Amino acid sequence: MSALTLADVYRARQRIAGRAIATPLVQSQSLTPCGGRAGSSQARNASEPTGSFKLRGATNALAHIAEEGGKRVVTASTGNHGRTVAHAARALGIEAAVCMSSLVPKNKVDAVAALGARVVIAGKSQDDAQVEALRLVKEEGYAFVPPFDDARVIAGQATISLEILEALPDAGTILVPLLGGGFFSGVAFAAKHIKPDARLIGISMQRGAALHARLEAGKPVFVEENSKHSPIH
Ligand SMILES: *Cc1c(COP(=O)(O)O)cnc(C)c1O
């Protein structure tokens, strides 16, 4: 896919329709006092089969791959992304492999396996697992699905902005959880195209705030990953 366009986001919405659940905005008790206006949030996590909005991005990426004739996908993951790819692959009738390091807890490995994915345990870190995933791409013809750094994933996550701004056309500020930045990129991209004066704020955990560190430094920097505190991808 070349540079992302708003049309890609609308196409992503069509692609994932019926596969990722559109969730309503709900009034948030904890946000309402902030800024003197009604706070709203999407009941996103609870209602998705894998407990994460990630299903949108993964489903859009996998649907692209399936449309192009791809039959097997691989990812490296310690958590939500691997489960989501496994789930989306099963829904689309394609094979998934999820590479995880030996440090990933058994319950997470079991959750991925229970979704019918091939589980590959490799090395002692997420980086090792990614090396193995890329080996499967090269040697076994899998298509790689990155957790966030991917235009198809970003377009899928961006569909949330379409829903937010349809439900609340005068939304002033949109707060987005942020780690690798795929979710924030998508939400900000679509929201800014539709409503240029919307304010977008990405909120990262203090530990492993990689994107924040990168923007501060003005160049990519190494940030220690603490899987106990950031078991997200
Ligand atoms: C994946 C995930 C994030 C971070 O998404 P990025 O695209 O990596 O920024 C934040 N919160 C939750 C609950 C997640 O599952």
Coordinates of C-alpha atoms and ligand atoms in Angstrom, one line a residue:
M1 CA 0.0 0.0 0.0
S2 CA 1.3 3.5 -0.8
A3 CA 0.8 6.5 1.4
L4 CA -2.4 6.2 3.4
T5 CA -5.4 8.1 2.3
L6 CA -8.8 8.7 3.9
A7 CA -10.3 6.5 1.2
D8 CA -8.2 3.6 2.5
V9 CA -9.8 4.1 5.9
Y10 CA -13.3 3.9 4.4
R11 CA -12.3 0.8 2.5
A12 CA -10.9 -0.7 5.7
R13 CA -14.3 -0.1 7.3
Q14 CA -16.0 -2.0 4.5
R15 CA -13.4 -4.8 4.7
I16 CA -13.8 -5.3 8.5
A17 CA -17.6 -4.8 8.6
G18 CA -19.1 -7.7 10.5
R19 CA -15.7 -8.9 11.7
A20 CA -14.8 -6.2 14.2
I21 CA -17.6 -4.9 16.3
A22 CA -18.6 -1.2 16.0
T23 CA -19.0 0.0 19.6
P24 CA -21.0 2.9 20.8
L25 CA -19.6 5.9 22.6
V26 CA -20.6 5.8 26.3
Q27 CA -20.7 8.5 28.9
S28 CA -17.7 8.2 31.1
Q29 CA -18.2 9.0 34.8
S30 CA -14.4 9.5 35.3
L31 CA -14.0 11.8 32.3
T32 CA -17.1 13.9 32.6
P33 CA -15.7 16.3 35.2
C34 CA -12.7 17.0 33.0
G35 CA -13.0 20.2 30.9
G36 CA -16.6 20.9 31.9
R37 CA -18.0 19.0 28.9
A38 CA -19.5 15.6 28.6
G39 CA -16.8 12.9 28.5
S40 CA -17.3 10.0 26.2
S41 CA -15.3 6.9 25.6
Q42 CA -15.7 3.9 23.4
A43 CA -16.5 0.7 25.2
R44 CA -13.8 -0.8 23.1
N45 CA -11.9 -3.3 25.1
A46 CA -14.6 -5.2 26.7
S47 CA -16.7 -5.8 23.6
E48 CA -14.0 -7.2 21.2
P49 CA -13.5 -10.9 21.1
T50 CA -9.8 -10.6 21.9
G51 CA -10.1 -7.8 24.4
S52 CA -8.5 -5.2 22.2
F53 CA -9.2 -2.7 19.4
K54 CA -6.4 -4.4 17.6
L55 CA -8.8 -6.6 15.8
R56 CA -9.5 -3.8 13.4
G57 CA -6.0 -3.4 12.2
A58 CA -5.2 -7.1 12.1
T59 CA -8.4 -7.9 10.3
N60 CA -7.8 -5.2 7.7
A61 CA -4.2 -6.4 7.1
L62 CA -5.2 -10.0 6.9
A63 CA -8.1 -9.3 4.6
H64 CA -5.6 -7.5 2.2
I65 CA -3.3 -10.5 2.3
A66 CA -6.1 -12.9 1.7
E67 CA -7.4 -10.8 -1.3
E68 CA -4.0 -11.0 -2.8
G69 CA -4.0 -14.8 -2.5
G70 CA -2.0 -15.1 0.7
K71 CA -2.8 -18.2 2.7
R72 CA -0.5 -17.9 5.7
V73 CA 0.5 -15.1 8.0
V74 CA 3.1 -14.8 10.7
T75 CA 3.7 -12.4 13.5
A76 CA 5.9 -12.0 16.6
S77 CA 4.1 -11.1 19.7
T78 CA 3.9 -11.3 23.5
G79 CA 0.2 -10.7 23.9
N80 CA -2.7 -9.0 22.3
H81 CA -1.4 -8.7 18.8
G82 CA -0.6 -12.4 18.5
R83 CA -4.0 -13.4 19.8
T84 CA -5.7 -11.0 17.5
V85 CA -3.8 -12.2 14.4
A86 CA -4.7 -15.8 15.4
H87 CA -8.3 -14.8 15.8
A88 CA -8.6 -12.8 12.6
A89 CA -6.8 -15.5 10.6
R90 CA -9.3 -18.1 11.8
A91 CA -12.2 -15.9 10.9
L92 CA -10.8 -15.4 7.4
G93 CA -9.9 -19.0 6.9
I94 CA -6.2 -18.5 6.6
E95 CA -3.2 -20.0 8.6
A96 CA -1.4 -18.0 11.3
A97 CA 1.9 -18.6 13.0
V98 CA 2.8 -16.6 16.1
C99 CA 6.4 -16.5 17.2
M100 CA 7.0 -16.0 20.9
S101 CA 10.1 -16.1 23.1
S102 CA 10.5 -18.6 25.8
L103 CA 9.8 -15.8 28.3
V104 CA 6.1 -15.5 27.2
P105 CA 3.9 -17.0 30.0
K106 CA 2.3 -20.3 29.3
N107 CA -1.3 -19.0 29.6
K108 CA -0.6 -16.5 26.7
V109 CA 1.0 -19.3 24.6
D110 CA -2.0 -21.5 25.3
A111 CA -4.5 -18.7 24.4
V112 CA -2.8 -18.3 21.0
A113 CA -2.7 -22.1 20.4
A114 CA -6.4 -22.4 21.4
L115 CA -7.2 -20.1 18.5
G116 CA -5.7 -22.6 16.1
A117 CA -2.5 -20.8 15.3
R118 CA 0.9 -22.5 14.9
V119 CA 3.0 -21.5 17.9
V120 CA 6.7 -21.2 17.5
I121 CA 8.8 -20.6 20.6
A122 CA 12.1 -19.0 19.7
G123 CA 14.9 -17.3 21.7
K124 CA 14.6 -15.2 24.8
S125 CA 13.2 -11.8 23.7
Q126 CA 10.7 -10.3 21.4
D127 CA 13.6 -9.4 19.1
D128 CA 14.5 -13.1 18.9
A129 CA 10.9 -14.0 18.1
Q130 CA 10.8 -11.4 15.4
V131 CA 14.0 -12.9 13.8
E132 CA 12.2 -16.3 13.7
A133 CA 9.1 -14.7 12.2
L134 CA 11.2 -13.2 9.4
R135 CA 12.8 -16.5 8.8
L136 CA 9.4 -18.1 8.3
V137 CA 8.6 -15.3 5.8
K138 CA 11.8 -16.1 3.8
E139 CA 11.8 -19.8 4.0
E140 CA 8.2 -20.8 4.3
G141 CA 6.3 -18.2 2.4
Y142 CA 4.4 -16.5 5.2
A143 CA 3.3 -12.9 5.0
F144 CA 4.5 -10.8 7.9
V145 CA 1.9 -8.8 9.9
P146 CA 3.7 -6.1 12.1
P147 CA 1.8 -5.0 15.2
F148 CA 1.7 -1.3 14.4
D149 CA 4.2 -0.2 11.8
D150 CA 2.0 -1.0 8.9
A151 CA -0.3 1.1 6.7
R152 CA -3.0 -1.7 6.6
V153 CA -3.0 -2.0 10.4
I154 CA -3.1 1.8 10.8
A155 CA -6.0 2.1 8.3
G156 CA -7.9 -0.5 10.4
Q157 CA -7.4 1.2 13.7
A158 CA -8.3 4.5 12.0
T159 CA -11.9 3.3 11.5
I160 CA -12.5 4.1 15.1
S161 CA -12.2 7.8 14.3
L162 CA -15.0 7.5 11.7
E163 CA -17.3 6.1 14.4
I164 CA -16.3 8.7 17.0
L165 CA -16.8 11.6 14.7
E166 CA -20.1 10.2 13.3
A167 CA -21.4 9.8 16.9
L168 CA -19.9 13.1 18.1
P169 CA -19.2 15.4 15.2
D170 CA -18.0 18.2 17.4
A171 CA -15.6 16.1 19.4
G172 CA -12.9 18.6 20.6
T173 CA -10.2 16.3 22.1
I174 CA -9.6 12.7 21.4
L175 CA -7.4 10.8 23.9
V176 CA -5.6 7.6 22.5
P177 CA -3.5 5.0 24.3
L178 CA -0.1 4.7 22.7
L179 CA 2.7 2.3 22.6
G180 CA 4.1 1.6 19.2
G181 CA 1.8 4.3 17.8
G182 CA -0.2 2.4 15.2
F183 CA -3.5 3.1 17.0
F184 CA -2.6 6.8 17.5
S185 CA -1.4 7.2 13.9
G186 CA -4.7 5.8 12.5
V187 CA -7.0 7.7 14.9
A188 CA -5.1 11.0 14.4
F189 CA -4.8 10.6 10.6
A190 CA -8.5 10.1 10.1
A191 CA -9.7 12.5 12.7
K192 CA -7.5 15.3 11.4
H193 CA -8.7 14.8 7.8
I194 CA -12.3 14.9 8.9
K195 CA -12.1 17.5 11.6
P196 CA -8.8 19.5 11.3
D197 CA -9.3 21.4 14.5
A198 CA -9.7 18.3 16.6
R199 CA -7.0 17.9 19.3
L200 CA -5.4 14.5 19.5
I201 CA -3.5 13.4 22.6
G202 CA -1.5 10.2 22.7
I203 CA -1.1 8.7 26.2
S204 CA 1.8 6.4 26.8
M205 CA 2.8 4.5 29.9
Q206 CA 5.8 6.0 31.6
R207 CA 7.8 2.8 31.3
G208 CA 8.9 2.0 27.8
A209 CA 7.5 5.3 26.3
A210 CA 9.3 4.6 23.1
L211 CA 7.6 7.0 20.8
H212 CA 7.9 9.8 23.2
A213 CA 11.6 9.2 23.7
R214 CA 12.0 9.0 19.9
L215 CA 10.3 12.3 19.3
E216 CA 12.3 14.0 22.1
A217 CA 15.6 12.7 20.7
G218 CA 14.6 13.6 17.1
K219 CA 15.8 10.2 16.0
P220 CA 15.1 6.5 16.8
V221 CA 16.5 5.5 20.2
F222 CA 16.7 2.3 22.1
V223 CA 14.2 1.9 24.9
E224 CA 14.3 -1.0 27.3
E225 CA 11.2 -3.1 27.1
N226 CA 9.9 -4.3 30.5
S227 CA 7.5 -7.1 29.6
K228 CA 6.1 -7.1 33.1
H229 CA 4.8 -3.6 32.6
S230 CA 4.2 -3.6 28.9
P231 CA 2.7 -7.0 27.9
I232 CA 0.7 -5.4 25.1
H233 CA 1.9 -6.6 21.8
Ligands
LIG1 C1 -1.9 -2.4 21.5 C2 -2.4 -1.6 22.5 C3 -2.0 -0.3 22.7 C4 -0.9 0.4 21.9 O1 -1.2 0.4 20.5 P1 0.0 0.9 19.5 O2 -0.6 0.8 18.2 O3 1.2 0.0 19.7 O4 0.3 2.3 20.0 C5 -2.5 0.5 23.8 N1 -3.5 -0.1 24.6 C6 -4.0 -1.3 24.4 C7 -5.1 -1.8 25.3 C8 -3.5 -2.1 23.4 O5 -3.9 -3.4 23.2

